[in-house]
Coordinates of C-alpha atoms and ligand atoms in Angstrom, one line a residue:
M965 CA -0.2 0.1 -0.4
V966 CA 3.2 1.9 0.3
K967 CA 4.6 1.6 -2.9
L968 CA 1.2 2.5 -4.1
F969 CA 0.1 6.1 -2.3
R970 CA 4.4 6.6 -3.4
C971 CA 3.7 5.8 -6.6
V972 CA 0.6 9.0 -6.7
L973 CA 2.2 10.9 -5.1
F974 CA 5.0 11.0 -7.3
V975 CA 2.8 10.4 -10.5
C976 CA 0.5 13.9 -8.8
L977 CA 3.8 16.4 -8.2
V978 CA 5.0 14.7 -12.0
V979 CA 1.7 16.1 -13.7
K980 CA 1.7 18.6 -11.2
C981 CA -2.1 17.4 -10.3
T982 CA -2.7 18.9 -7.0
A983 CA -6.3 18.8 -7.0
F984 CA -5.8 14.8 -7.9
L985 CA -4.2 14.1 -5.2
D986 CA -6.9 15.3 -1.7
P987 CA -8.9 13.0 -2.7
I988 CA -6.8 9.8 -3.1
S989 CA -4.1 10.8 -0.2
T990 CA -6.7 11.3 2.7
G991 CA -8.2 7.7 1.4
F992 CA -4.1 7.0 2.3
F993 CA -4.2 8.1 5.2
V994 CA -5.5 5.3 7.9
T995 CA -1.7 6.1 10.3
T996 CA -2.0 8.3 12.7
A997 CA -0.7 12.1 11.8
A998 CA 2.1 12.2 12.9
S999 CA 3.4 9.4 10.8
S1000 CA 1.9 10.6 8.2
T1001 CA 3.1 14.1 8.4
F1002 CA 6.7 12.2 7.9
F1003 CA 6.1 9.5 6.1
M1004 CA 5.3 13.2 3.5
L1005 CA 8.8 15.3 4.3
A1006 CA 10.5 12.8 3.7
E1007 CA 8.4 11.7 0.2
I1008 CA 8.8 15.2 -1.0
T1009 CA 12.5 15.2 0.3
G1010 CA 13.3 11.7 -2.0
L1011 CA 11.3 13.0 -4.4
T1012 CA 13.7 15.7 -5.6
S1013 CA 16.8 14.5 -5.4
L1014 CA 14.8 12.2 -7.8
R1015 CA 13.5 15.3 -10.0
C1016 CA 17.6 16.1 -10.0
K1017 CA 18.2 12.5 -11.5
I1018 CA 15.5 12.3 -14.4
N1019 CA 17.0 16.6 -15.2
F1020 CA 13.4 16.8 -14.2
M1021 CA 14.7 20.2 -12.9
E1022 CA 17.9 21.8 -12.5
C1023 CA 20.1 21.0 -9.0
C1024 CA 22.1 22.5 -7.2
N1025 CA 23.7 19.4 -6.7
K1026 CA 26.0 16.8 -8.3
H1027 CA 23.7 16.3 -10.6
H1028 CA 23.7 18.7 -12.6
I1029 CA 27.3 20.6 -11.9
K1030 CA 29.3 17.5 -12.7
P1031 CA 32.6 19.4 -13.5
N1032 CA 35.4 16.8 -15.9
F1033 CA 38.9 18.1 -15.7
T1034 CA 39.8 15.2 -17.7
G1035 CA 37.2 16.5 -20.6
L1036 CA 38.6 20.1 -19.8
E1037 CA 41.8 18.8 -20.5
Y1038 CA 41.1 16.9 -23.3
D1039 CA 39.3 19.9 -25.3
L1040 CA 41.7 22.6 -24.6
K1041 CA 44.8 20.2 -25.7
N1042 CA 42.9 19.3 -29.1
K1043 CA 40.2 22.3 -30.6
L1044 CA 42.5 25.2 -29.0
Y1045 CA 45.4 25.7 -31.2
G1046 CA 48.2 28.2 -30.9
Q1047 CA 47.6 28.6 -27.1
D1048 CA 49.8 27.3 -24.7
L1049 CA 49.4 30.2 -21.8
V1050 CA 46.1 29.6 -21.5
F1051 CA 46.3 25.8 -21.5
T1052 CA 48.0 25.8 -18.6
T1053 CA 46.5 29.0 -16.9
V1054 CA 43.4 28.3 -17.3
L1055 CA 43.3 24.6 -16.4
R1056 CA 44.9 24.8 -13.6
S1057 CA 43.3 27.5 -12.0
V1058 CA 40.0 26.2 -12.8
K1059 CA 41.0 23.0 -11.3
S1060 CA 41.9 24.2 -7.9
H1061 CA 39.3 26.7 -7.4
I1062 CA 36.7 23.9 -7.8
E1063 CA 38.6 21.2 -6.3
N1064 CA 38.9 23.2 -2.9
P1065 CA 36.0 22.9 -1.1
N1066 CA 36.4 26.2 0.9
P1067 CA 38.4 28.8 -1.7
S1068 CA 39.5 32.2 -0.5
K1069 CA 38.1 34.2 -2.8
A1070 CA 36.0 33.7 -6.6
L1071 CA 37.9 33.7 -9.2
V1072 CA 38.3 35.9 -11.8
M1073 CA 39.6 35.5 -15.3
S1074 CA 40.3 37.8 -17.5
F1075 CA 40.7 36.6 -21.3
H1076 CA 42.2 39.4 -23.4
G1077 CA 43.5 38.6 -27.4
W1078 CA 42.2 39.5 -30.1
T1079 CA 38.2 38.4 -32.4
G1080 CA 39.0 34.3 -33.2
S1081 CA 41.8 33.5 -30.8
G1082 CA 38.7 32.0 -29.0
K1083 CA 37.8 33.7 -25.4
N1084 CA 34.4 32.2 -26.6
Y1085 CA 35.5 29.1 -27.2
V1086 CA 37.7 28.6 -24.0
T1087 CA 34.6 30.4 -22.6
Q1088 CA 31.8 27.9 -23.3
M1089 CA 34.6 25.0 -22.2
I1090 CA 34.4 25.5 -20.1
V1091 CA 31.3 25.9 -19.7
N1092 CA 30.4 22.7 -20.9
N1093 CA 32.5 20.9 -19.0
L1094 CA 31.4 21.5 -15.5
Y1095 CA 27.6 21.6 -15.8
V1096 CA 25.4 19.6 -17.7
K1097 CA 23.4 21.8 -18.9
K1098 CA 26.2 23.4 -20.8
L1099 CA 25.1 26.9 -21.7
R1100 CA 21.6 25.9 -21.2
S1101 CA 22.1 26.1 -17.4
S1102 CA 20.3 28.2 -14.9
F1103 CA 23.7 28.5 -13.4
V1104 CA 25.8 30.0 -16.4
H1105 CA 24.8 33.8 -16.6
V1106 CA 26.4 35.3 -20.1
F1107 CA 26.1 39.5 -20.8
N1108 CA 27.0 41.1 -23.3
A1109 CA 28.1 44.6 -22.7
E1110 CA 26.8 46.0 -26.1
V1111 CA 23.3 44.3 -25.8
D1112 CA 23.1 45.0 -21.6
F1113 CA 25.3 47.7 -20.6
K1114 CA 24.4 50.5 -23.8
H1115 CA 24.4 52.5 -22.3
Q1116 CA 26.1 55.1 -20.2
S1117 CA 23.7 57.2 -19.7
Q1118 CA 21.7 54.2 -17.4
L1119 CA 25.2 53.4 -15.0
Q1120 CA 23.5 53.1 -11.8
H1121 CA 21.4 51.1 -13.0
Y1122 CA 22.9 48.7 -14.7
K1123 CA 24.8 48.7 -11.5
D1124 CA 22.0 48.2 -9.2
Q1125 CA 20.2 45.6 -11.4
L1126 CA 23.6 43.3 -11.7
Q1127 CA 23.9 43.6 -8.2
I1128 CA 20.4 42.4 -7.7
W1129 CA 20.8 39.7 -9.8
L1130 CA 24.5 38.5 -8.9
H1131 CA 22.4 38.3 -5.5
G1132 CA 19.7 36.7 -6.9
N1133 CA 21.7 34.3 -9.2
V1134 CA 24.1 33.3 -6.0
T1135 CA 21.2 32.9 -3.3
K1136 CA 19.9 30.4 -6.3
C1137 CA 23.4 28.3 -6.7
G1138 CA 27.0 29.1 -4.6
K1139 CA 28.7 27.5 -8.1
S1140 CA 27.1 29.6 -10.3
I1141 CA 29.4 31.3 -13.4
F1142 CA 29.1 34.6 -14.9
I1143 CA 30.8 35.7 -18.3
F1144 CA 31.3 39.6 -18.8
D1145 CA 31.6 39.0 -23.5
E1146 CA 32.5 42.9 -25.1
M1147 CA 34.4 43.9 -21.8
D1148 CA 36.0 46.6 -23.8
H1149 CA 32.1 47.7 -24.6
M1150 CA 31.0 47.9 -21.2
P1151 CA 30.6 51.6 -20.0
E1152 CA 33.3 53.0 -17.7
G1153 CA 32.5 52.3 -13.8
L1154 CA 30.0 49.6 -14.0
V1155 CA 31.7 46.7 -13.1
D1156 CA 32.3 47.6 -10.0
A1157 CA 29.5 47.2 -8.8
V1158 CA 30.6 43.3 -9.1
K1159 CA 33.8 44.4 -6.6
P1160 CA 32.9 43.5 -3.3
Y1161 CA 31.4 40.0 -4.9
L1162 CA 35.1 38.9 -6.3
G1163 CA 37.3 39.5 -2.9
N1164 CA 37.1 37.4 0.1
N1165 CA 34.5 38.6 2.1
P1166 CA 32.0 35.3 3.3
S1167 CA 29.5 36.4 3.6
I1168 CA 27.6 39.9 1.7
H1169 CA 23.5 40.6 3.3
G1170 CA 24.0 36.2 3.7
V1171 CA 25.6 35.4 0.5
D1172 CA 28.7 33.3 0.2
Y1173 CA 30.3 34.6 -3.8
R1174 CA 33.9 32.8 -2.6
K1175 CA 33.1 29.4 -5.1
C1176 CA 31.9 31.2 -8.6
I1177 CA 33.3 31.9 -11.2
F1178 CA 34.4 34.8 -13.1
I1179 CA 35.3 35.8 -16.8
F1180 CA 35.8 39.0 -18.6
L1181 CA 36.2 38.8 -22.3
S1182 CA 37.6 41.9 -24.3
N1183 CA 40.1 42.5 -27.2
T1184 CA 42.2 44.0 -25.7
G1185 CA 45.3 44.0 -25.4
G1186 CA 45.2 42.6 -28.4
K1187 CA 47.7 44.7 -30.2
E1188 CA 49.9 44.3 -27.0
I1189 CA 50.0 41.0 -27.3
N1190 CA 50.1 40.4 -31.1
K1191 CA 53.1 42.9 -30.6
K1192 CA 55.0 41.2 -28.2
C1193 CA 54.6 38.2 -30.7
L1194 CA 56.0 39.8 -33.5
E1195 CA 59.4 40.6 -31.6
T1196 CA 59.5 36.7 -29.8
W1197 CA 59.4 36.4 -34.2
R1198 CA 61.5 38.2 -34.9
S1199 CA 64.3 37.7 -32.6
G1200 CA 64.1 34.4 -33.3
Y1201 CA 62.7 32.9 -30.4
S1202 CA 59.4 30.5 -30.7
R1203 CA 56.1 31.9 -29.0
S1204 CA 56.1 28.8 -26.4
T1205 CA 59.4 30.8 -24.9
I1206 CA 57.0 34.3 -23.8
K1207 CA 55.8 33.9 -20.3
L1208 CA 52.3 34.4 -18.7
S1209 CA 54.3 36.8 -16.8
D1210 CA 55.5 39.2 -19.1
M1211 CA 52.6 39.4 -20.5
Q1212 CA 50.6 40.1 -17.2
E1213 CA 51.9 43.0 -16.3
L1214 CA 50.7 44.3 -18.9
L1215 CA 47.4 43.6 -19.8
E1216 CA 46.7 45.2 -16.8
R1217 CA 48.2 47.7 -17.6
V1218 CA 46.9 48.2 -20.4
A1219 CA 43.6 47.2 -19.2
F1220 CA 43.8 49.8 -16.1
N1221 CA 44.4 52.6 -18.8
D1222 CA 43.1 52.4 -22.6
K1223 CA 39.2 52.7 -23.0
S1224 CA 37.4 50.0 -21.9
G1225 CA 35.5 48.2 -18.8
F1226 CA 38.6 47.6 -16.7
R1227 CA 39.3 52.0 -17.0
L1228 CA 40.4 53.3 -13.7
S1229 CA 38.7 50.6 -12.3
G1230 CA 39.4 49.5 -8.3
I1231 CA 39.1 45.4 -10.0
V1232 CA 42.4 45.6 -11.1
E1233 CA 43.3 48.2 -8.6
K1234 CA 42.5 46.5 -6.3
N1235 CA 44.4 43.0 -7.6
L1236 CA 40.5 41.3 -8.2
I1237 CA 41.8 39.5 -11.4
D1238 CA 43.4 36.5 -10.4
H1239 CA 45.3 35.8 -13.9
F1240 CA 45.7 38.1 -16.8
V1241 CA 44.8 35.5 -19.3
P1242 CA 46.9 36.8 -22.4
F1243 CA 44.9 34.9 -26.3
F1244 CA 47.4 35.0 -29.8
P1245 CA 46.9 35.7 -32.4
L1246 CA 46.7 32.7 -34.9
E1247 CA 49.5 31.7 -37.4
R1248 CA 49.4 29.6 -41.0
E1249 CA 49.6 26.1 -39.3
H1250 CA 47.0 27.4 -36.6
V1251 CA 44.5 28.5 -39.0
E1252 CA 45.0 25.0 -41.1
K1253 CA 44.1 23.5 -39.0
C1254 CA 40.8 24.6 -38.0
I1255 CA 40.7 24.5 -42.1
K1256 CA 40.3 20.6 -41.2
D1257 CA 38.2 21.1 -38.5
E1258 CA 35.9 22.6 -40.8
I1259 CA 35.9 20.3 -43.0
K1260 CA 35.9 17.2 -41.7
K1261 CA 33.2 18.1 -40.3
L1262 CA 31.6 18.5 -43.5
N1263 CA 31.4 14.2 -43.8
L1264 CA 32.9 15.1 -47.8
K1265 CA 33.8 11.1 -49.4
R1266 CA 36.6 12.7 -51.2
Q1267 CA 40.2 14.1 -49.9
I1268 CA 40.6 17.7 -49.8
L1269 CA 43.3 19.3 -51.8
S1270 CA 45.5 21.3 -50.7
S1271 CA 45.2 23.2 -53.3
E1272 CA 41.7 24.4 -51.9
V1273 CA 43.0 24.9 -48.4
N1274 CA 45.9 27.3 -49.6
E1275 CA 42.6 29.2 -51.6
I1276 CA 40.6 29.3 -47.9
M1277 CA 43.4 31.1 -46.7
D1278 CA 43.8 33.1 -49.3
E1279 CA 39.9 34.2 -48.6
L1280 CA 41.8 35.2 -45.2
Q1281 CA 43.5 38.9 -44.5
W1282 CA 47.1 38.6 -42.8
I1283 CA 48.8 40.8 -41.0
P1284 CA 52.2 42.6 -41.0
T1285 CA 50.4 43.3 -44.8
D1286 CA 54.6 42.0 -46.1
L1287 CA 55.0 38.8 -43.1
R1288 CA 51.8 37.9 -43.8
L1289 CA 52.4 36.2 -40.4
Y1290 CA 48.9 36.2 -38.3
S1291 CA 44.9 35.9 -39.4
K1292 CA 43.5 39.6 -38.5
S1293 CA 40.1 37.1 -37.6
G1294 CA 41.7 34.7 -36.3
C1295 CA 40.0 31.1 -37.2
K1296 CA 36.4 32.9 -36.9
R1297 CA 34.0 32.5 -39.9
I1298 CA 36.6 30.0 -41.1
A1299 CA 33.4 27.8 -41.6
Q1300 CA 32.1 30.2 -44.2
K1301 CA 34.6 30.6 -45.8
V1302 CA 34.5 26.8 -46.1
G1303 CA 31.4 26.9 -47.3
L1304 CA 32.1 29.0 -50.2
V1305 CA 36.1 27.6 -51.5
L1306 CA 34.5 24.2 -51.1
A1307 CA 30.4 25.0 -53.5
T1308 CA 32.0 26.2 -56.2
Ligands
LIG2287 C1 34.9 13.2 -18.9 O1 34.9 13.8 -20.5 C2 36.2 12.8 -21.3 C3 36.7 13.2 -22.9 O2 35.6 14.4 -23.5 C4 35.2 11.4 -21.6 O3 35.1 10.2 -22.6 C5 34.1 10.7 -21.0 O4 33.3 10.6 -20.7 C6 33.9 12.9 -20.2 N1 33.0 12.2 -18.3 C7 32.5 11.9 -18.2 C8 31.5 10.8 -16.1 O5 31.4 12.4 -18.6
LIG2288 C1 19.5 36.4 -12.6 O1 20.5 36.9 -13.5 C2 20.3 36.4 -14.9 C3 20.7 37.3 -15.6 O2 21.3 36.0 -16.3 C4 18.3 37.7 -14.3 O3 17.2 37.4 -15.8 C5 17.6 36.9 -13.3 O4 16.9 37.7 -13.2 C6 18.7 36.5 -12.5 N1 17.5 35.9 -10.8 C7 17.6 36.0 -9.3 C8 16.7 35.0 -9.1 O5 18.6 37.6 -9.5

């Protein structure tokens, strides 16, 4: 009988037929009031976890937040090209932050580099290997400065709203991730609204933000990164000799001084960004790999000629114009170029 009741209750909760539940449950409540209350409670808590398990709703626990570091390492190693510094920095910092049961502060990373160098791509890799529902997870929050914070005149409104959102989101799930895209277009001063949540405050209005991850994306510093790569190339060294520490200082300085959402920001000044991660410009060999990946996706029944790959490469713009070393748009829009060349 107990089993039958459980079954009915389960079906009812799933299809939300509360009206239907009442007469039936009263019929079954033959035991004392006390024991039936206990029974109900147990049933409901059990059901919540069952509902998480069957994907009925997304839960802020191991059913829907499943870090897969093997997967993240695999993706960074095999699907991202020419980014040695990104690989080590991102993998290590994400892993150690998540494996730490009591992180001292939220993990804050700022990705810098030209378009098409892989900033969004790496962000997706992180999300995909942490949340079962990937980008559709309700614990993943993406803000695009160009869309969400368009008007400098509404600065105060944006600031208030951002703080209310963060409070609401992190109250629901401490292991939330916040992504701020197009930081170069963010109104100056806005980002400081999130400053209190990035430090080592154990609790702000009763909420602990230290398990969160914040990722900022921008093209700011891209020019300087490219220049550093070019200098290294000119002096005959491989760019894998560039150290993260060389770049951190440079990016920190550029972010604070250039026109971008970080200009004169207290977040930079107070060293709340754990890692400034440089994305290098892509060379021919890297772009060639992106092209081959795209071609593979097409499942063509014939071999691809190297002349076709070269033709696709020629569709892209290369800089500096005399040396033609780096793709101006990285691996962006490669799919379209591949389509264009192979269709003709
Ligand atoms: C983690 O990712 C790897 C590589 O993508 C995959 O083979 C593996 O099945 C994943 N592990 C889990 C537990 O999902
Ligand atoms: C969480 O953040 C989103 C923006 O990603 C916002 O639309 C939503 O209202 C927030 N939720 C809460 C409970 O504050």
